[in-house]
Coordinates of C-alpha atoms in Angstrom, one line a residue:
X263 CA -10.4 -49.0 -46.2
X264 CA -12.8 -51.7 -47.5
X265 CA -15.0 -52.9 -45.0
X266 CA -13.3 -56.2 -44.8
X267 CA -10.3 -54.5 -43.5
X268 CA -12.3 -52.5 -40.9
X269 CA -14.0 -55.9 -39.5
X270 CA -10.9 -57.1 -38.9
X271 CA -9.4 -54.1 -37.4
X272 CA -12.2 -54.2 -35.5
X273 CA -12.0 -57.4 -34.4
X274 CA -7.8 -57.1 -33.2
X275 CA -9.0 -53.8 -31.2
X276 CA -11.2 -56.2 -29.2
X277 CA -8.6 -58.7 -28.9
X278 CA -6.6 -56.4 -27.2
X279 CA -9.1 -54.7 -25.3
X280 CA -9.0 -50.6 -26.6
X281 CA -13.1 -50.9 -26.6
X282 CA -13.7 -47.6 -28.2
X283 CA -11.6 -47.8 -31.2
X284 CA -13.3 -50.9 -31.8
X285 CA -16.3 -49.7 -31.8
X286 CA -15.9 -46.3 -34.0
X287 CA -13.8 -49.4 -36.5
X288 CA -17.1 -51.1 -36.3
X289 CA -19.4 -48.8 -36.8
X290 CA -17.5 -47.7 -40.0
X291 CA -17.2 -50.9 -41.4
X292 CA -21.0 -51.1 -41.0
X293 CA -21.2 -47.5 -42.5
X294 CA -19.2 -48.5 -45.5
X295 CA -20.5 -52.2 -46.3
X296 CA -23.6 -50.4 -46.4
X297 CA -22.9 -47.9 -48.6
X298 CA -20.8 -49.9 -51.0
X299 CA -23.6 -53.0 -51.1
X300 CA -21.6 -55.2 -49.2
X301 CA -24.4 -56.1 -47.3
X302 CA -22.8 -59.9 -46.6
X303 CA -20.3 -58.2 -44.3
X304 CA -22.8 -56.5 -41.8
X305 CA -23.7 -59.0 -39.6
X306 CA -20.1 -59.7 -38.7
X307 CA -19.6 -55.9 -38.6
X308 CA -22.3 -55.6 -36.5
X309 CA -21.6 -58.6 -34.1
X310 CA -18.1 -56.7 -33.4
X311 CA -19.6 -53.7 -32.6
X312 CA -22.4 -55.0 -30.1
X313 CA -19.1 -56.8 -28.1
X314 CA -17.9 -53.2 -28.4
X315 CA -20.9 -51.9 -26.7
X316 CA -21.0 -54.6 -24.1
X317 CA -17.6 -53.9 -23.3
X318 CA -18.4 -50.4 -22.7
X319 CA -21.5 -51.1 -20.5
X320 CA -23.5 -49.5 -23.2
X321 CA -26.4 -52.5 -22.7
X322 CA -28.9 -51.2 -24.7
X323 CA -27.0 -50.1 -27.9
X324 CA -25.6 -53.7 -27.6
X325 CA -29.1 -55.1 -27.8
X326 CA -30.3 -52.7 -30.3
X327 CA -27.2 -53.4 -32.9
X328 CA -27.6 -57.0 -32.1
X329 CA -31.1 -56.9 -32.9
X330 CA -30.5 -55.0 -36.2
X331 CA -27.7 -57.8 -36.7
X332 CA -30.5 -60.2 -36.8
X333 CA -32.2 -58.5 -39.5
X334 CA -29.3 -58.2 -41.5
X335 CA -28.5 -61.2 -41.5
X336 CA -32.2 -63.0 -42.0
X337 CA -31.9 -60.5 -45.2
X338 CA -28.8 -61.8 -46.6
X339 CA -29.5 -65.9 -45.8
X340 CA -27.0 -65.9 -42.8
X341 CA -29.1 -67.7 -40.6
X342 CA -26.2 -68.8 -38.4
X343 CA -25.1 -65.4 -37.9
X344 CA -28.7 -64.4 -36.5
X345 CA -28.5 -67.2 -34.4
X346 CA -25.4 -65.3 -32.8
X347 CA -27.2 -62.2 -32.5
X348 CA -30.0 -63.9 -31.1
X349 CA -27.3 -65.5 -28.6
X350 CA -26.0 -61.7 -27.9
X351 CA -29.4 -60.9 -26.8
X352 CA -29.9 -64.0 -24.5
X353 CA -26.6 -62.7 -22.9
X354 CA -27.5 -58.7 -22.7
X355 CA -31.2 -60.0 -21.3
X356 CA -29.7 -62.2 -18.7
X357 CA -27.1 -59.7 -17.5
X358 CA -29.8 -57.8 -16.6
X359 CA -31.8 -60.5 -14.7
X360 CA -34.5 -60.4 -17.8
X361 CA -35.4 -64.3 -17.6
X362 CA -37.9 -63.8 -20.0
X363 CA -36.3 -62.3 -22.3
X364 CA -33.0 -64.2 -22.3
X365 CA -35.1 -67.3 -22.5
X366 CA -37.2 -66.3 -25.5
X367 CA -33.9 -65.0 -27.6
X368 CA -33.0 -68.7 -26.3
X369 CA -35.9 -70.3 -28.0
X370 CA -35.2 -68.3 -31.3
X371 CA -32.1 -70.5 -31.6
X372 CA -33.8 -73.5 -31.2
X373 CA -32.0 -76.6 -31.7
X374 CA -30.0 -75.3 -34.9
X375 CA -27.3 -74.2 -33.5
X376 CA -24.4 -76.8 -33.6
X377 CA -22.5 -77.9 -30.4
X378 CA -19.4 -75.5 -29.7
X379 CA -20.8 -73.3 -31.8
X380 CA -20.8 -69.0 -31.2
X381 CA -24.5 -69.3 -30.9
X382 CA -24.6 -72.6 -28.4
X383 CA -21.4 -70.9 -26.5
X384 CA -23.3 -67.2 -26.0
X385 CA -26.8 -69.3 -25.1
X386 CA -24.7 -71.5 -22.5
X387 CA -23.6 -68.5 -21.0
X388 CA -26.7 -66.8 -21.0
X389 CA -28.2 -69.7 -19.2
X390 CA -25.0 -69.9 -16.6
X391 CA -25.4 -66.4 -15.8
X392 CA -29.6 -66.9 -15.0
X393 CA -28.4 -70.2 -13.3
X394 CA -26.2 -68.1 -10.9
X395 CA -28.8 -65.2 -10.1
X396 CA -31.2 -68.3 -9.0
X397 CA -28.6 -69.8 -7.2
X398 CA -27.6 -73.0 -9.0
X399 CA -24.4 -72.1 -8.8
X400 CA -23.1 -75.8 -9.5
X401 CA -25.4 -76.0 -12.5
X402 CA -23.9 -72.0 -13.2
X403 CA -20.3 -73.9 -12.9
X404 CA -20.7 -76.7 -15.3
X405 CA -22.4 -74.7 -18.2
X406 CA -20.0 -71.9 -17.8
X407 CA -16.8 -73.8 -17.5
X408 CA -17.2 -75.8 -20.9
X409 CA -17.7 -72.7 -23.6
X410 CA -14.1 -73.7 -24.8
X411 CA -11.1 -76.0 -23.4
X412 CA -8.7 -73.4 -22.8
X413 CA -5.6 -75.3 -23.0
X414 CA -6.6 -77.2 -26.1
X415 CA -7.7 -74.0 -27.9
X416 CA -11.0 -75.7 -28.9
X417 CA -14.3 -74.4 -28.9
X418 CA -15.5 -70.6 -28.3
X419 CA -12.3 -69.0 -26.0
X420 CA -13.4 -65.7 -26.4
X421 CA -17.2 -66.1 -25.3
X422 CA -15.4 -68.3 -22.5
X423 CA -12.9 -65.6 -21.7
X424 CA -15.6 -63.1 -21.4
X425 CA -17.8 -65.0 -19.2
X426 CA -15.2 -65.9 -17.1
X427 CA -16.5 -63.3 -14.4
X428 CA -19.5 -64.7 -14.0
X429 CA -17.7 -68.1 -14.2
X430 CA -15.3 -67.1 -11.2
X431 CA -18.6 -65.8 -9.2
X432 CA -20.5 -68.4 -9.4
X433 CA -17.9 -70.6 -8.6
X434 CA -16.4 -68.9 -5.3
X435 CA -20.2 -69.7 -4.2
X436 CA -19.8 -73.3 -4.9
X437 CA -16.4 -73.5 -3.3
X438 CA -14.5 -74.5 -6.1
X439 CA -11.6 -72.7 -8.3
X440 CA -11.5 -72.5 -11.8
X441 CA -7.8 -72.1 -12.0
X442 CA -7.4 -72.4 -16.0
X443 CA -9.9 -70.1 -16.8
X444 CA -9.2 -67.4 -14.4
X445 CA -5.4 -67.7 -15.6
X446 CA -6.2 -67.1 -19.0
X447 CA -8.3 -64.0 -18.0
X448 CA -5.9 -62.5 -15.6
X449 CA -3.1 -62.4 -18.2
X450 CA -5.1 -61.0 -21.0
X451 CA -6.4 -58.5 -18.4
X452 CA -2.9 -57.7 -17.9
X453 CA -1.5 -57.6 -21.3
X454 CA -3.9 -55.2 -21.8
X455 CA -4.4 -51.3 -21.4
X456 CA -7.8 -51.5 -20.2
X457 CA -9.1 -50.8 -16.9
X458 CA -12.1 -52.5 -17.2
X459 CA -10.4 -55.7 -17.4
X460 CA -8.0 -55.1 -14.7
X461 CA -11.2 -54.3 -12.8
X462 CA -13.0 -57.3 -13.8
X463 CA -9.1 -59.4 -13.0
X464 CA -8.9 -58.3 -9.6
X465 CA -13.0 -59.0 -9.0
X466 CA -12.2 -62.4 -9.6
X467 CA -9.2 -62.2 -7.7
X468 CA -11.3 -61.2 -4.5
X469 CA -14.0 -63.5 -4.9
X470 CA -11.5 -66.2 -5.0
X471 CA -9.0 -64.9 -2.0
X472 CA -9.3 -66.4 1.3
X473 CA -12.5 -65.7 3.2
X474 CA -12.0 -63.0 6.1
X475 CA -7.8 -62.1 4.8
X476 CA -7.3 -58.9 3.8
X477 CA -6.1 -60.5 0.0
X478 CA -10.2 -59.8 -1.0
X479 CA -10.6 -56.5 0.7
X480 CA -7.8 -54.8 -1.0
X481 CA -8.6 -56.9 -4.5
X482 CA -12.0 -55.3 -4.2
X483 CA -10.9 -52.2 -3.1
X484 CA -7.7 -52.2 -6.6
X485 CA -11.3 -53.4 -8.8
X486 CA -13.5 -49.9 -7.6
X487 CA -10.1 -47.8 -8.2
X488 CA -9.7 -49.2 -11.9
X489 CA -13.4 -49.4 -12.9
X490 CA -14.1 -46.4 -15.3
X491 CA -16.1 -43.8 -14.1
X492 CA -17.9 -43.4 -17.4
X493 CA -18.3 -46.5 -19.1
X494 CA -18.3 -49.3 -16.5
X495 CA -21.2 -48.2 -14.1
X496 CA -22.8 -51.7 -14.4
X497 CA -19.8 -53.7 -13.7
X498 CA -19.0 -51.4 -10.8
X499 CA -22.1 -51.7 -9.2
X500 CA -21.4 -55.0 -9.6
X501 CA -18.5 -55.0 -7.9
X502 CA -19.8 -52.4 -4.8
X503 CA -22.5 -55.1 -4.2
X504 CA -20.5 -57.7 -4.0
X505 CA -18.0 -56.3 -2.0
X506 CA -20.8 -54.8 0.7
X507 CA -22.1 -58.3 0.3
X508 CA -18.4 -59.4 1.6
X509 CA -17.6 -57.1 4.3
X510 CA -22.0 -57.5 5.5
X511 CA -20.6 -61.2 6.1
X512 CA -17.5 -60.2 7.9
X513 CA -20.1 -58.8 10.3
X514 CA -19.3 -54.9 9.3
X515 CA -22.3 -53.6 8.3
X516 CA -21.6 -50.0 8.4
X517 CA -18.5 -50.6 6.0
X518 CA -21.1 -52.9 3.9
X519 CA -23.8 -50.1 3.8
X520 CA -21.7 -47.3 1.7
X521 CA -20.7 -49.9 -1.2
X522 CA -24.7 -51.3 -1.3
X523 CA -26.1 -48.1 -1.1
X524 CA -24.1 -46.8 -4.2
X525 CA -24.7 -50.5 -5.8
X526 CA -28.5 -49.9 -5.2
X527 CA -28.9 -46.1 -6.6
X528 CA -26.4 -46.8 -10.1
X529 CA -28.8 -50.3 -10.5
X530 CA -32.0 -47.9 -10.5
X531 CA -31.0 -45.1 -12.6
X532 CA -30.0 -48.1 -14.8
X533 CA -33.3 -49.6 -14.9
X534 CA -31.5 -53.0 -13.6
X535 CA -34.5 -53.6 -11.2
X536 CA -33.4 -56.8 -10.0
X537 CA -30.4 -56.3 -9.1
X538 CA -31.5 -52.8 -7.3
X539 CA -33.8 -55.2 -5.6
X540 CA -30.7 -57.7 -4.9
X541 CA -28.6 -54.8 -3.3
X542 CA -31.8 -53.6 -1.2
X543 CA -31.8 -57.1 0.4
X544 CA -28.6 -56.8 1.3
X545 CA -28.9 -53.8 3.1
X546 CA -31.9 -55.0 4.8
X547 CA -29.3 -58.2 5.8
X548 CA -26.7 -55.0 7.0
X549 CA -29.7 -53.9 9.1
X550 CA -30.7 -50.9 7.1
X551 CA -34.8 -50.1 6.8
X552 CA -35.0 -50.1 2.9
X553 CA -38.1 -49.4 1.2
X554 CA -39.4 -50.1 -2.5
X555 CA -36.0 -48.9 -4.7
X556 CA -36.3 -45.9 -6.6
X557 CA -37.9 -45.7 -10.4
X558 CA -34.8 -44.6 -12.2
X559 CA -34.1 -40.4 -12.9
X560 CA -37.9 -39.7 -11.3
X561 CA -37.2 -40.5 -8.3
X562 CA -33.3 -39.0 -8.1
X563 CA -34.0 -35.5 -9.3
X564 CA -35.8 -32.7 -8.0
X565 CA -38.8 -31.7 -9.9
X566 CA -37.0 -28.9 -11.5
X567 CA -34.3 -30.7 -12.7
X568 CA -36.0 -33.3 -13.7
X569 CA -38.0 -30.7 -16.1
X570 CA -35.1 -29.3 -17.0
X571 CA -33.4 -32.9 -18.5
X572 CA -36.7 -34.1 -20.2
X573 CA -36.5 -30.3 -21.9
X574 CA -32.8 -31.7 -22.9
X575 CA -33.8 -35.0 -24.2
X576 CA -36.8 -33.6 -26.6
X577 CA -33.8 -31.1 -28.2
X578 CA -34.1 -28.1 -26.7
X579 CA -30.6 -25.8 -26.0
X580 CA -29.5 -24.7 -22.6
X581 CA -30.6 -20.9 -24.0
X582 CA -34.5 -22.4 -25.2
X583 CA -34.8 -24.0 -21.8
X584 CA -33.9 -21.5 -19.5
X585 CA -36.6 -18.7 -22.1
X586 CA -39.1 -21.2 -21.2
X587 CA -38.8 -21.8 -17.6
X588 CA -37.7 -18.1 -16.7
X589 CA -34.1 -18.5 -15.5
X590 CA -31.3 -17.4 -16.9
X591 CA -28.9 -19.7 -18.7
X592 CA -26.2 -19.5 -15.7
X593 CA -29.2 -21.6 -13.9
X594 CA -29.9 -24.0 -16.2
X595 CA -26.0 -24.7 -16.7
X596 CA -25.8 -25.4 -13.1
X597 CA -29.0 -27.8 -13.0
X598 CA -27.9 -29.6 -15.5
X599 CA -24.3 -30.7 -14.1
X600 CA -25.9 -31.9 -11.5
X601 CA -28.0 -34.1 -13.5
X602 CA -25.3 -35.3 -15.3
X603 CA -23.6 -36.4 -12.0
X604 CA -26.8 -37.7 -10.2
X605 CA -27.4 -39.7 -13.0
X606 CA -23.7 -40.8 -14.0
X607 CA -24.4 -39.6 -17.8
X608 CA -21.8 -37.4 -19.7
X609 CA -23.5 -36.2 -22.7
X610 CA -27.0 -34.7 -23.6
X611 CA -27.4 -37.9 -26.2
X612 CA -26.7 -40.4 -22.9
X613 CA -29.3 -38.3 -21.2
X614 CA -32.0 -38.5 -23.5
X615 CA -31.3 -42.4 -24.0
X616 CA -31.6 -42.9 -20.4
X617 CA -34.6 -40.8 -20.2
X618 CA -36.4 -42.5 -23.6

């Protein structure tokens, strides 16, 4: 396939939510454009498959292939497109609470970008999304709700359908309903064979649902059921901290304490500091003692484990590992599922990233 055929593959796998296909379609276009001199295509190549990675919960590939999106395109005289890469960033960085860095990728746009554009539409929602961890949420409500008119078709509807979480949450806070936009959400959601969506539908579903009914409970509790295991852990600490936050307000705390406490730890191996910090106040509020959180795989693993994963992320084999710390390989098997599990990771390659 030429690589103009695998963006837009690429690009209909993300339309219809199957994440990784997308991305394996992207990351071949990129492999191919590269290796046929078609450099023009990679920044679009590489815009689809940082979505992909978003999607996934894969934040800091995202940001890495959006940064290298930049330099593509600043090489091939696409300044527009590194204006939507830059926009990526600002997105990735304030998903993450990173004010200073979403602001700074914000500043790299500058005043270039044209109204209604990709870039304007990703730094809008970047700034809706630091809007609502401050708690503006009417100032999170008005950027977020006018990335595209929906019924009109006009402006960016896919950066508007994807922050429409964010959209929904901020505007539950303000007391208000943003029926179009969660509409159009809810039915791609469920057109589609993605869990992550569904997850995300039903989130938006209970932040929405009458306060104190049992509508929100059991939205929260479809949203935890359908949230991937393996490539959703942000979102579904997401979710478990804003359901605890729920049922703290309800006045059950001990219910409230299971969902923050899981929030918390997935947050901190994450490196998501502020929101680890966000789900520790919220415990506090469930009257839980809660000291300083965690620093990420440090503090979750025993010393011997913890050896025995930073052995894994320099390269070395189960075999090497257990010659050098005297145990047999049976041992070092057995350390190292649990480190997969304590630290929600599935491969050796997702260990050493999360260790780097």
């Amino acid at each position: 396939l030429t690589p103009g055929a695998l963006v837009c593959a690429a690009a209909a796998a993300l339309l219809v939510a199957v994440d990784g296909p997308a991305h394996r379609l992207a990351g071949r276009a990129v492999d191919v454009a590269r290796s046929r001199g078609e450099l023009s295509l990679l920044p679009r190549a590489l815009e689809l498959r940082a979505v992909a990675e978003y999607w996934l919960g894969r934040h800091e590939a995202a940001a890495e292939t959006a940064r290298e999106g930049v330099r593509a395109a600043r090489d091939t005289g696409q300044h527009a497109c590194a204006q939507v890469h830059l926009g990526i960033l600002a997105v990735l960085a304030a998903v993450r609470a990173d004010r200073a860095g979403a602001l700074a990728r914000i500043a790299e746009i500058g005043d270039g970008a044209a109204p209604g554009s990709r870039p304007d539409a990703y730094a809008r929602w970047a700034l809706g999304v630091l809007d609502l961890i401050d708690g503006r949420y009417a100032d999170a409500v008005a950027r977020l709700s006018t990335l595209a008119r929906t019924g009109t078709g006009r402006g960016q509807v896919l950066v508007q359908v994807m922050a429409t979480p964010y959209l929904v949450e901020a505007a539950a806070h303000d007391g208000r309903r943003p029926a179009a936009a969660l509409a159009v959400f809810d039915h791609w959601a469920s057109s589609t064979a993605s869990p992550s969506r569904r997850a995300l539908a039903a989130r938006c579903r209970a932040l929405l649902a009458p306060r104190g009914g049992p509508e929100a409970e059991r939205e929260f509790h479809a949203a935890l059921r359908l949230h991937p295991a393996d490539t959703d852990r942000f979102e579904r600490a997401r979710t478990e901290l804003l359901f605890g936050r729920e049922l703290r307000r309800r006045r059950r705390p001990r219910d409230a304490r299971a969902h923050l406490h899981r929030a918390r730890e997935t947050f901190t191996v994450l490196g998501a500091t502020v929101w680890a910090d966000r789900a520790g106040e919220e415990l506090r509020a469930a009257g839980e003692s809660v000291g300083p959180a965690p620093n990420g795989p440090e503090q979750l693993l025993t010393g011997q484990q913890l050896h025995i994963a930073r052995l894994v992320a320099q390269g070395a084999t189960n075999r090497e590992i257990a010659t050098r710390m005297s145990l047999s390989t049976r041992t070092v098997d057995h350390h190292l599922r649990n480190v997969f599990h304590r630290l929600g990771v599935r491969s050796r390659t997702e260990l050493a990233r999360l260790l780097a």
